[in-house]
Amino acid sequence: MQFTASHIIYYLLCHRKLWLFHNNIQMEHTSDTVYEGKLIGETTYQQRAERYTQLEMEGIKIDFFDAKAKVIHETKKSDKAEQAHIAQVRYYQYVLERNGIAGTSAILEYPKLRKTELIPPLTHADRLQMAEWEKGVQVLIESQTCPPRIKKSLCKSCSYYEFCYVAEAE
């Protein structure tokens, strides 16, 4: 099974969201938060399109990759889920390495906050962690039952919020 970075992020944030997403119950298209994030990604650093390339492989899509310096650039709206953002670019690094592009680093960019974070190349421990995440994702998506909802502070900004909380309350 080929995973996307979304599978990994959702695995780390919410098992229910991962299961719903994998089973084609997708709510991102109704989310203002997701739309705002896409808008920031599309309108920020527009000059990059000339210097960097978009890269797709094994279910991942990297918007900006500097092939010469081997740097992944990932633009985010906010740093609220910073650990998930780090996991996302780490997974990109893992997939790139699996496809012969080793030694990549990444830069997480938060233009609204005027903040960047450098993510160094993968370590052996990172590779082991990625393999464990993939195993965990596989177990969850093969389950016949949807995991229970959780209560986290991030739930209210989640695109599945109404599905999990409003629909179940009725």
mmCIF file with all atom_site columns, C-alpha atoms in Angstrom:
data_model
loop_
_atom_site.group_PDB
_atom_site.id
_atom_site.type_symbol
_atom_site.label_atom_id
_atom_site.label_alt_id
_atom_site.label_comp_id
_atom_site.label_asym_id
_atom_site.label_entity_id
_atom_site.label_seq_id
_atom_site.pdbx_PDB_ins_code
_atom_site.Cartn_x
_atom_site.Cartn_y
_atom_site.Cartn_z
_atom_site.occupancy
_atom_site.B_iso_or_equiv
_atom_site.pdbx_formal_charge
_atom_site.auth_seq_id
_atom_site.auth_comp_id
_atom_site.auth_asym_id
_atom_site.auth_atom_id
_atom_site.pdbx_PDB_model_num
ATOM 1   C CA . MET A 1 1   ? 0.000   0.000  0.000   1.00 0.00 ? 1   MET A CA 1
ATOM 2   C CA . GLN A 1 2   ? 1.304   3.405  -0.942  1.00 0.00 ? 2   GLN A CA 1
ATOM 3   C CA . PHE A 1 3   ? 0.779   6.102  1.681   1.00 0.00 ? 3   PHE A CA 1
ATOM 4   C CA . THR A 1 4   ? 0.572   9.829  1.270   1.00 0.00 ? 4   THR A CA 1
ATOM 5   C CA . ALA A 1 5   ? 2.011   12.331 3.704   1.00 0.00 ? 5   ALA A CA 1
ATOM 6   C CA . SER A 1 6   ? -1.611  12.933 4.776   1.00 0.00 ? 6   SER A CA 1
ATOM 7   C CA . HIS A 1 7   ? -1.819  9.328  5.982   1.00 0.00 ? 7   HIS A CA 1
ATOM 8   C CA . ILE A 1 8   ? 1.218   9.895  8.192   1.00 0.00 ? 8   ILE A CA 1
ATOM 9   C CA . ILE A 1 9   ? 0.016   13.268 9.517   1.00 0.00 ? 9   ILE A CA 1
ATOM 10  C CA . TYR A 1 10  ? -3.461  11.940 10.287  1.00 0.00 ? 10  TYR A CA 1
ATOM 11  C CA . TYR A 1 11  ? -1.958  8.872  11.959  1.00 0.00 ? 11  TYR A CA 1
ATOM 12  C CA . LEU A 1 12  ? -0.054  11.160 14.311  1.00 0.00 ? 12  LEU A CA 1
ATOM 13  C CA . LEU A 1 13  ? -2.908  13.613 14.897  1.00 0.00 ? 13  LEU A CA 1
ATOM 14  C CA . CYS A 1 14  ? -6.047  11.472 14.956  1.00 0.00 ? 14  CYS A CA 1
ATOM 15  C CA . HIS A 1 15  ? -6.588  7.817  14.111  1.00 0.00 ? 15  HIS A CA 1
ATOM 16  C CA . ARG A 1 16  ? -10.259 8.473  13.355  1.00 0.00 ? 16  ARG A CA 1
ATOM 17  C CA . LYS A 1 17  ? -9.371  11.145 10.803  1.00 0.00 ? 17  LYS A CA 1
ATOM 18  C CA . LEU A 1 18  ? -6.916  8.743  9.160   1.00 0.00 ? 18  LEU A CA 1
ATOM 19  C CA . TRP A 1 19  ? -9.511  5.977  8.936   1.00 0.00 ? 19  TRP A CA 1
ATOM 20  C CA . LEU A 1 20  ? -12.172 8.306  7.512   1.00 0.00 ? 20  LEU A CA 1
ATOM 21  C CA . PHE A 1 21  ? -9.731  9.829  5.014   1.00 0.00 ? 21  PHE A CA 1
ATOM 22  C CA . HIS A 1 22  ? -8.540  6.427  3.832   1.00 0.00 ? 22  HIS A CA 1
ATOM 23  C CA . ASN A 1 23  ? -12.125 5.216  3.435   1.00 0.00 ? 23  ASN A CA 1
ATOM 24  C CA . ASN A 1 24  ? -12.892 8.161  1.131   1.00 0.00 ? 24  ASN A CA 1
ATOM 25  C CA . ILE A 1 25  ? -14.867 10.162 3.658   1.00 0.00 ? 25  ILE A CA 1
ATOM 26  C CA . GLN A 1 26  ? -13.054 13.382 2.921   1.00 0.00 ? 26  GLN A CA 1
ATOM 27  C CA . MET A 1 27  ? -14.127 16.709 4.328   1.00 0.00 ? 27  MET A CA 1
ATOM 28  C CA . GLU A 1 28  ? -11.200 18.946 3.367   1.00 0.00 ? 28  GLU A CA 1
ATOM 29  C CA . HIS A 1 29  ? -13.140 20.477 0.480   1.00 0.00 ? 29  HIS A CA 1
ATOM 30  C CA . THR A 1 30  ? -15.630 22.016 2.966   1.00 0.00 ? 30  THR A CA 1
ATOM 31  C CA . SER A 1 31  ? -13.026 23.482 5.322   1.00 0.00 ? 31  SER A CA 1
ATOM 32  C CA . ASP A 1 32  ? -12.249 27.207 5.391   1.00 0.00 ? 32  ASP A CA 1
ATOM 33  C CA . THR A 1 33  ? -9.052  26.399 7.298   1.00 0.00 ? 33  THR A CA 1
ATOM 34  C CA . VAL A 1 34  ? -7.852  24.045 4.555   1.00 0.00 ? 34  VAL A CA 1
ATOM 35  C CA . TYR A 1 35  ? -8.793  26.613 1.896   1.00 0.00 ? 35  TYR A CA 1
ATOM 36  C CA . GLU A 1 36  ? -6.851  29.356 3.686   1.00 0.00 ? 36  GLU A CA 1
ATOM 37  C CA . GLY A 1 37  ? -3.803  27.094 3.942   1.00 0.00 ? 37  GLY A CA 1
ATOM 38  C CA . LYS A 1 38  ? -3.956  26.305 0.220   1.00 0.00 ? 38  LYS A CA 1
ATOM 39  C CA . LEU A 1 39  ? -4.306  29.993 -0.597  1.00 0.00 ? 39  LEU A CA 1
ATOM 40  C CA . ILE A 1 40  ? -1.207  30.833 1.464   1.00 0.00 ? 40  ILE A CA 1
ATOM 41  C CA . GLY A 1 41  ? 0.705   28.038 -0.259  1.00 0.00 ? 41  GLY A CA 1
ATOM 42  C CA . GLU A 1 42  ? -0.318  29.266 -3.704  1.00 0.00 ? 42  GLU A CA 1
ATOM 43  C CA . THR A 1 43  ? 0.272   32.990 -3.159  1.00 0.00 ? 43  THR A CA 1
ATOM 44  C CA . THR A 1 44  ? 3.416   32.996 -1.040  1.00 0.00 ? 44  THR A CA 1
ATOM 45  C CA . TYR A 1 45  ? 6.912   32.768 -2.519  1.00 0.00 ? 45  TYR A CA 1
ATOM 46  C CA . GLN A 1 46  ? 5.609   32.897 -6.097  1.00 0.00 ? 46  GLN A CA 1
ATOM 47  C CA . GLN A 1 47  ? 9.118   33.489 -7.466  1.00 0.00 ? 47  GLN A CA 1
ATOM 48  C CA . ARG A 1 48  ? 10.024  29.939 -6.437  1.00 0.00 ? 48  ARG A CA 1
ATOM 49  C CA . ALA A 1 49  ? 8.300   28.409 -9.428  1.00 0.00 ? 49  ALA A CA 1
ATOM 50  C CA . GLU A 1 50  ? 11.185  29.662 -11.546 1.00 0.00 ? 50  GLU A CA 1
ATOM 51  C CA . ARG A 1 51  ? 13.958  28.164 -9.398  1.00 0.00 ? 51  ARG A CA 1
ATOM 52  C CA . TYR A 1 52  ? 12.500  25.046 -7.816  1.00 0.00 ? 52  TYR A CA 1
ATOM 53  C CA . THR A 1 53  ? 10.559  22.106 -9.150  1.00 0.00 ? 53  THR A CA 1
ATOM 54  C CA . GLN A 1 54  ? 7.439   20.324 -8.043  1.00 0.00 ? 54  GLN A CA 1
ATOM 55  C CA . LEU A 1 55  ? 8.069   16.680 -7.309  1.00 0.00 ? 55  LEU A CA 1
ATOM 56  C CA . GLU A 1 56  ? 5.628   13.764 -7.108  1.00 0.00 ? 56  GLU A CA 1
ATOM 57  C CA . MET A 1 57  ? 6.455   10.146 -6.292  1.00 0.00 ? 57  MET A CA 1
ATOM 58  C CA . GLU A 1 58  ? 5.022   7.288  -4.265  1.00 0.00 ? 58  GLU A CA 1
ATOM 59  C CA . GLY A 1 59  ? 1.928   9.234  -3.276  1.00 0.00 ? 59  GLY A CA 1
ATOM 60  C CA . ILE A 1 60  ? 3.746   12.352 -2.042  1.00 0.00 ? 60  ILE A CA 1
ATOM 61  C CA . LYS A 1 61  ? 3.658   15.764 -3.670  1.00 0.00 ? 61  LYS A CA 1
ATOM 62  C CA . ILE A 1 62  ? 6.360   18.266 -2.778  1.00 0.00 ? 62  ILE A CA 1
ATOM 63  C CA . ASP A 1 63  ? 5.431   21.750 -3.901  1.00 0.00 ? 63  ASP A CA 1
ATOM 64  C CA . PHE A 1 64  ? 8.957   23.178 -3.921  1.00 0.00 ? 64  PHE A CA 1
ATOM 65  C CA . PHE A 1 65  ? 12.123  21.105 -4.144  1.00 0.00 ? 65  PHE A CA 1
ATOM 66  C CA . ASP A 1 66  ? 15.539  22.610 -4.695  1.00 0.00 ? 66  ASP A CA 1
ATOM 67  C CA . ALA A 1 67  ? 17.191  19.652 -6.444  1.00 0.00 ? 67  ALA A CA 1
ATOM 68  C CA . LYS A 1 68  ? 20.633  21.258 -6.517  1.00 0.00 ? 68  LYS A CA 1
ATOM 69  C CA . ALA A 1 69  ? 20.781  21.882 -2.751  1.00 0.00 ? 69  ALA A CA 1
ATOM 70  C CA . LYS A 1 70  ? 18.466  18.914 -1.957  1.00 0.00 ? 70  LYS A CA 1
ATOM 71  C CA . VAL A 1 71  ? 16.110  21.085 0.112   1.00 0.00 ? 71  VAL A CA 1
ATOM 72  C CA . ILE A 1 72  ? 12.382  20.558 0.510   1.00 0.00 ? 72  ILE A CA 1
ATOM 73  C CA . HIS A 1 73  ? 10.400  23.763 1.113   1.00 0.00 ? 73  HIS A CA 1
ATOM 74  C CA . GLU A 1 74  ? 7.033   23.368 2.820   1.00 0.00 ? 74  GLU A CA 1
ATOM 75  C CA . THR A 1 75  ? 4.803   26.387 3.483   1.00 0.00 ? 75  THR A CA 1
ATOM 76  C CA . LYS A 1 76  ? 2.281   26.271 6.321   1.00 0.00 ? 76  LYS A CA 1
ATOM 77  C CA . LYS A 1 77  ? -0.398  28.622 7.580   1.00 0.00 ? 77  LYS A CA 1
ATOM 78  C CA . SER A 1 78  ? 0.310   28.256 11.286  1.00 0.00 ? 78  SER A CA 1
ATOM 79  C CA . ASP A 1 79  ? 2.624   26.386 13.614  1.00 0.00 ? 79  ASP A CA 1
ATOM 80  C CA . LYS A 1 80  ? -0.203  24.921 15.734  1.00 0.00 ? 80  LYS A CA 1
ATOM 81  C CA . ALA A 1 81  ? 0.545   21.399 14.522  1.00 0.00 ? 81  ALA A CA 1
ATOM 82  C CA . GLU A 1 82  ? 4.260   21.909 14.114  1.00 0.00 ? 82  GLU A CA 1
ATOM 83  C CA . GLN A 1 83  ? 5.147   18.325 15.073  1.00 0.00 ? 83  GLN A CA 1
ATOM 84  C CA . ALA A 1 84  ? 2.826   17.058 12.332  1.00 0.00 ? 84  ALA A CA 1
ATOM 85  C CA . HIS A 1 85  ? 4.479   19.445 9.859   1.00 0.00 ? 85  HIS A CA 1
ATOM 86  C CA . ILE A 1 86  ? 7.895   18.103 10.846  1.00 0.00 ? 86  ILE A CA 1
ATOM 87  C CA . ALA A 1 87  ? 6.589   14.552 10.423  1.00 0.00 ? 87  ALA A CA 1
ATOM 88  C CA . GLN A 1 88  ? 5.291   15.452 6.966   1.00 0.00 ? 88  GLN A CA 1
ATOM 89  C CA . VAL A 1 89  ? 8.632   16.719 5.674   1.00 0.00 ? 89  VAL A CA 1
ATOM 90  C CA . ARG A 1 90  ? 10.442  13.857 7.414   1.00 0.00 ? 90  ARG A CA 1
ATOM 91  C CA . TYR A 1 91  ? 8.207   11.475 5.496   1.00 0.00 ? 91  TYR A CA 1
ATOM 92  C CA . TYR A 1 92  ? 9.026   13.340 2.277   1.00 0.00 ? 92  TYR A CA 1
ATOM 93  C CA . GLN A 1 93  ? 12.717  12.870 3.072   1.00 0.00 ? 93  GLN A CA 1
ATOM 94  C CA . TYR A 1 94  ? 12.116  9.164  3.742   1.00 0.00 ? 94  TYR A CA 1
ATOM 95  C CA . VAL A 1 95  ? 10.329  8.616  0.415   1.00 0.00 ? 95  VAL A CA 1
ATOM 96  C CA . LEU A 1 96  ? 12.964  10.592 -1.482  1.00 0.00 ? 96  LEU A CA 1
ATOM 97  C CA . GLU A 1 97  ? 15.719  8.525  0.123   1.00 0.00 ? 97  GLU A CA 1
ATOM 98  C CA . ARG A 1 98  ? 13.887  5.306  -0.739  1.00 0.00 ? 98  ARG A CA 1
ATOM 99  C CA . ASN A 1 99  ? 13.954  6.530  -4.341  1.00 0.00 ? 99  ASN A CA 1
ATOM 100 C CA . GLY A 1 100 ? 17.665  7.324  -4.439  1.00 0.00 ? 100 GLY A CA 1
ATOM 101 C CA . ILE A 1 101 ? 17.648  10.961 -3.321  1.00 0.00 ? 101 ILE A CA 1
ATOM 102 C CA . ALA A 1 102 ? 19.483  10.810 -0.001  1.00 0.00 ? 102 ALA A CA 1
ATOM 103 C CA . GLY A 1 103 ? 20.766  13.581 2.252   1.00 0.00 ? 103 GLY A CA 1
ATOM 104 C CA . THR A 1 104 ? 17.862  15.973 1.839   1.00 0.00 ? 104 THR A CA 1
ATOM 105 C CA . SER A 1 105 ? 17.014  18.648 4.369   1.00 0.00 ? 105 SER A CA 1
ATOM 106 C CA . ALA A 1 106 ? 13.828  20.663 4.636   1.00 0.00 ? 106 ALA A CA 1
ATOM 107 C CA . ILE A 1 107 ? 12.666  24.124 5.546   1.00 0.00 ? 107 ILE A CA 1
ATOM 108 C CA . LEU A 1 108 ? 9.269   24.635 7.137   1.00 0.00 ? 108 LEU A CA 1
ATOM 109 C CA . GLU A 1 109 ? 8.050   28.141 6.396   1.00 0.00 ? 109 GLU A CA 1
ATOM 110 C CA . TYR A 1 110 ? 5.325   29.988 8.250   1.00 0.00 ? 110 TYR A CA 1
ATOM 111 C CA . PRO A 1 111 ? 4.964   33.244 6.270   1.00 0.00 ? 111 PRO A CA 1
ATOM 112 C CA . LYS A 1 112 ? 2.197   34.719 8.435   1.00 0.00 ? 112 LYS A CA 1
ATOM 113 C CA . LEU A 1 113 ? 4.447   34.273 11.491  1.00 0.00 ? 113 LEU A CA 1
ATOM 114 C CA . ARG A 1 114 ? 7.637   35.222 9.638   1.00 0.00 ? 114 ARG A CA 1
ATOM 115 C CA . LYS A 1 115 ? 9.163   32.034 10.983  1.00 0.00 ? 115 LYS A CA 1
ATOM 116 C CA . THR A 1 116 ? 11.183  29.206 9.427   1.00 0.00 ? 116 THR A CA 1
ATOM 117 C CA . GLU A 1 117 ? 12.482  25.949 10.817  1.00 0.00 ? 117 GLU A CA 1
ATOM 118 C CA . LEU A 1 118 ? 15.313  23.892 9.352   1.00 0.00 ? 118 LEU A CA 1
ATOM 119 C CA . ILE A 1 119 ? 14.854  20.126 9.380   1.00 0.00 ? 119 ILE A CA 1
ATOM 120 C CA . PRO A 1 120 ? 18.176  18.284 9.024   1.00 0.00 ? 120 PRO A CA 1
ATOM 121 C CA . PRO A 1 121 ? 18.778  15.093 7.001   1.00 0.00 ? 121 PRO A CA 1
ATOM 122 C CA . LEU A 1 122 ? 17.309  11.834 8.306   1.00 0.00 ? 122 LEU A CA 1
ATOM 123 C CA . THR A 1 123 ? 19.066  9.818  10.953  1.00 0.00 ? 123 THR A CA 1
ATOM 124 C CA . HIS A 1 124 ? 18.926  6.050  11.429  1.00 0.00 ? 124 HIS A CA 1
ATOM 125 C CA . ALA A 1 125 ? 16.431  6.592  14.274  1.00 0.00 ? 125 ALA A CA 1
ATOM 126 C CA . ASP A 1 126 ? 14.230  8.701  11.946  1.00 0.00 ? 126 ASP A CA 1
ATOM 127 C CA . ARG A 1 127 ? 14.184  5.902  9.362   1.00 0.00 ? 127 ARG A CA 1
ATOM 128 C CA . LEU A 1 128 ? 13.137  3.373  11.994  1.00 0.00 ? 128 LEU A CA 1
ATOM 129 C CA . GLN A 1 129 ? 10.389  5.723  13.169  1.00 0.00 ? 129 GLN A CA 1
ATOM 130 C CA . MET A 1 130 ? 9.065   6.168  9.610   1.00 0.00 ? 130 MET A CA 1
ATOM 131 C CA . ALA A 1 131 ? 8.875   2.390  9.169   1.00 0.00 ? 131 ALA A CA 1
ATOM 132 C CA . GLU A 1 132 ? 6.929   2.137  12.445  1.00 0.00 ? 132 GLU A CA 1
ATOM 133 C CA . TRP A 1 133 ? 4.543   4.888  11.343  1.00 0.00 ? 133 TRP A CA 1
ATOM 134 C CA . GLU A 1 134 ? 3.892   3.039  8.090   1.00 0.00 ? 134 GLU A CA 1
ATOM 135 C CA . LYS A 1 135 ? 3.134   -0.163 10.028  1.00 0.00 ? 135 LYS A CA 1
ATOM 136 C CA . GLY A 1 136 ? 0.772   1.757  12.329  1.00 0.00 ? 136 GLY A CA 1
ATOM 137 C CA . VAL A 1 137 ? -1.025  3.339  9.386   1.00 0.00 ? 137 VAL A CA 1
ATOM 138 C CA . GLN A 1 138 ? -1.403  -0.078 7.741   1.00 0.00 ? 138 GLN A CA 1
ATOM 139 C CA . VAL A 1 139 ? -3.005  -1.565 10.861  1.00 0.00 ? 139 VAL A CA 1
ATOM 140 C CA . LEU A 1 140 ? -5.475  1.308  11.198  1.00 0.00 ? 140 LEU A CA 1
ATOM 141 C CA . ILE A 1 141 ? -6.560  1.458  7.585   1.00 0.00 ? 141 ILE A CA 1
ATOM 142 C CA . GLU A 1 142 ? -7.130  -2.304 7.473   1.00 0.00 ? 142 GLU A CA 1
ATOM 143 C CA . SER A 1 143 ? -9.514  -2.078 10.430  1.00 0.00 ? 143 SER A CA 1
ATOM 144 C CA . GLN A 1 144 ? -13.177 -2.672 9.629   1.00 0.00 ? 144 GLN A CA 1
ATOM 145 C CA . THR A 1 145 ? -14.344 -0.211 12.282  1.00 0.00 ? 145 THR A CA 1
ATOM 146 C CA . CYS A 1 146 ? -13.833 3.497  12.596  1.00 0.00 ? 146 CYS A CA 1
ATOM 147 C CA . PRO A 1 147 ? -11.774 4.483  15.651  1.00 0.00 ? 147 PRO A CA 1
ATOM 148 C CA . PRO A 1 148 ? -13.609 6.477  18.329  1.00 0.00 ? 148 PRO A CA 1
ATOM 149 C CA . ARG A 1 149 ? -13.473 10.245 18.254  1.00 0.00 ? 149 ARG A CA 1
ATOM 150 C CA . ILE A 1 150 ? -11.004 12.001 20.491  1.00 0.00 ? 150 ILE A CA 1
ATOM 151 C CA . LYS A 1 151 ? -11.115 15.355 22.183  1.00 0.00 ? 151 LYS A CA 1
ATOM 152 C CA . LYS A 1 152 ? -8.116  17.523 21.413  1.00 0.00 ? 152 LYS A CA 1
ATOM 153 C CA . SER A 1 153 ? -7.733  21.255 21.153  1.00 0.00 ? 153 SER A CA 1
ATOM 154 C CA . LEU A 1 154 ? -7.120  20.844 17.413  1.00 0.00 ? 154 LEU A CA 1
ATOM 155 C CA . CYS A 1 155 ? -10.541 19.230 16.875  1.00 0.00 ? 155 CYS A CA 1
ATOM 156 C CA . LYS A 1 156 ? -12.400 22.521 16.464  1.00 0.00 ? 156 LYS A CA 1
ATOM 157 C CA . SER A 1 157 ? -10.245 23.531 13.494  1.00 0.00 ? 157 SER A CA 1
ATOM 158 C CA . CYS A 1 158 ? -10.370 20.063 11.914  1.00 0.00 ? 158 CYS A CA 1
ATOM 159 C CA . SER A 1 159 ? -12.231 19.613 8.633   1.00 0.00 ? 159 SER A CA 1
ATOM 160 C CA . TYR A 1 160 ? -13.968 16.569 10.189  1.00 0.00 ? 160 TYR A CA 1
ATOM 161 C CA . TYR A 1 161 ? -15.225 18.478 13.247  1.00 0.00 ? 161 TYR A CA 1
ATOM 162 C CA . GLU A 1 162 ? -18.848 18.640 12.143  1.00 0.00 ? 162 GLU A CA 1
ATOM 163 C CA . PHE A 1 163 ? -18.777 15.001 11.102  1.00 0.00 ? 163 PHE A CA 1
ATOM 164 C CA . CYS A 1 164 ? -17.400 13.845 14.453  1.00 0.00 ? 164 CYS A CA 1
ATOM 165 C CA . TYR A 1 165 ? -19.166 16.170 16.858  1.00 0.00 ? 165 TYR A CA 1
ATOM 166 C CA . VAL A 1 166 ? -22.237 17.730 15.264  1.00 0.00 ? 166 VAL A CA 1
ATOM 167 C CA . ALA A 1 167 ? -23.428 14.664 13.349  1.00 0.00 ? 167 ALA A CA 1
ATOM 168 C CA . GLU A 1 168 ? -23.001 12.369 16.365  1.00 0.00 ? 168 GLU A CA 1
ATOM 169 C CA . ALA A 1 169 ? -24.823 14.779 18.688  1.00 0.00 ? 169 ALA A CA 1
ATOM 170 C CA . GLU A 1 170 ? -27.993 14.616 16.582  1.00 0.00 ? 170 GLU A CA 1
#
